[in-house]
XYZ file of C-alpha atoms in Angstrom:
139
model
C -81.401 33.561 89.719
C -80.500 29.920 90.349
C -79.771 29.474 86.632
C -77.202 32.275 86.808
C -75.492 30.743 89.845
C -75.424 27.339 88.182
C -73.949 28.742 84.985
C -71.251 30.574 86.953
C -70.354 27.463 88.949
C -70.293 25.310 85.807
C -68.023 27.841 84.122
C -65.491 27.690 86.969
C -65.754 23.889 87.216
C -65.304 23.534 83.437
C -62.168 25.647 83.587
C -60.767 23.612 86.487
C -61.669 20.293 84.849
C -60.059 21.284 81.544
C -56.963 22.636 83.273
C -56.351 20.033 85.975
C -58.595 17.090 85.094
C -60.363 17.335 88.439
C -63.612 18.778 89.738
C -63.326 20.880 92.906
C -65.261 19.248 95.748
C -65.341 22.401 97.923
C -66.770 24.277 94.944
C -69.381 21.535 94.464
C -70.390 21.956 98.100
C -70.628 25.718 97.609
C -72.684 25.105 94.461
C -75.154 22.945 96.385
C -75.391 25.394 99.301
C -75.958 28.359 96.976
C -78.636 26.387 95.161
C -80.401 25.716 98.448
C -80.124 29.371 99.448
C -81.524 30.411 96.053
C -84.502 28.153 96.697
C -83.599 25.231 94.481
C -85.687 22.694 96.432
C -88.286 24.950 98.062
C -91.316 23.538 96.186
C -90.143 19.912 96.200
C -91.013 17.410 98.917
C -90.887 13.746 99.814
C -89.919 11.230 97.192
C -89.428 13.962 94.585
C -86.348 15.172 96.468
C -84.832 11.692 96.291
C -85.817 11.413 92.618
C -83.971 14.639 91.764
C -80.709 13.189 93.075
C -81.082 9.769 91.391
C -79.219 10.563 88.120
C -76.158 11.612 90.125
C -76.419 8.610 92.442
C -76.656 6.279 89.436
C -73.566 7.942 87.943
C -71.712 7.444 91.251
C -72.551 3.740 91.088
C -71.431 3.514 87.451
C -68.232 5.349 88.369
C -67.497 2.851 91.150
C -68.329 -0.176 88.999
C -66.282 1.051 86.034
C -63.285 2.012 88.189
C -63.871 5.665 87.369
C -64.624 5.219 83.670
C -66.857 8.142 84.497
C -65.023 10.303 86.990
C -66.404 10.588 90.492
C -66.174 14.370 90.259
C -68.490 14.323 87.241
C -70.889 12.064 89.125
C -70.850 14.326 92.184
C -71.504 17.266 89.868
C -74.725 15.593 88.747
C -75.658 14.904 92.377
C -75.405 18.632 93.105
C -77.334 19.424 89.915
C -80.291 17.790 91.671
C -80.640 20.992 93.688
C -81.164 22.981 90.491
C -82.664 20.614 87.915
C -85.314 17.914 87.834
C -84.225 14.351 87.054
C -85.521 14.524 83.487
C -83.656 17.755 82.863
C -80.474 16.188 84.217
C -80.849 13.236 81.849
C -81.337 15.604 78.904
C -78.261 17.538 80.045
C -76.194 14.362 80.413
C -77.281 13.075 77.001
C -76.530 16.389 75.298
C -73.116 16.626 76.988
C -72.348 13.037 75.982
C -73.342 13.835 72.393
C -71.096 16.919 72.331
C -68.184 14.926 73.766
C -68.694 12.213 71.123
C -68.706 14.781 68.316
C -65.542 16.350 69.765
C -63.791 12.980 69.891
C -64.849 12.043 66.360
C -63.712 15.373 64.905
C -60.365 15.496 66.673
C -59.594 11.796 66.490
C -59.580 12.018 62.697
C -56.967 14.727 62.968
C -54.927 12.583 65.332
C -55.013 15.128 68.136
C -56.999 12.981 70.601
C -55.134 10.267 72.474
C -56.986 6.951 72.272
C -56.278 6.078 75.901
C -56.387 9.617 77.313
C -59.055 11.107 79.515
C -61.436 13.800 78.425
C -62.694 16.511 80.786
C -66.484 16.180 80.776
C -67.588 19.331 82.616
C -66.869 21.667 79.658
C -69.372 19.625 77.638
C -71.869 19.816 80.501
C -71.448 23.610 80.497
C -71.960 23.816 76.717
C -75.016 21.549 76.920
C -76.442 23.590 79.817
C -76.002 26.857 77.967
C -77.560 25.363 74.831
C -80.385 23.869 76.869
C -81.136 27.220 78.495
C -80.980 29.019 75.154
C -83.286 26.558 73.380
C -85.591 26.106 76.366
C -84.844 22.441 77.143
C -83.828 23.221 80.711
């Protein structure tokens, strides 16, 4: 059930990120609350709870140090993913989304349709990687 909620939230966030370039913070809060209600952390205790949020916290630090080279909304998205996914699963998801974004840039840069200095919404790639990960059993 939590996987369905996460997919639905990622779908809405991907649409908003592609359309506006921003991730909705109220929706992220709702995503985290729904994950808790669905029992996202019920069997996790102690240091494992902290560990599940570490990928997102690291991304927040990288975002601050790089002056939002990675958007803070994307980093907060990975913080809330800690409710649903283990740290290793989040790293697989991040790597797969990064790979998909790189392929997208390479393909469209050759055609001249990607601005060299423009920003790229990342959440649609996270959604695609999540759906692929669920389909192939990585997540």
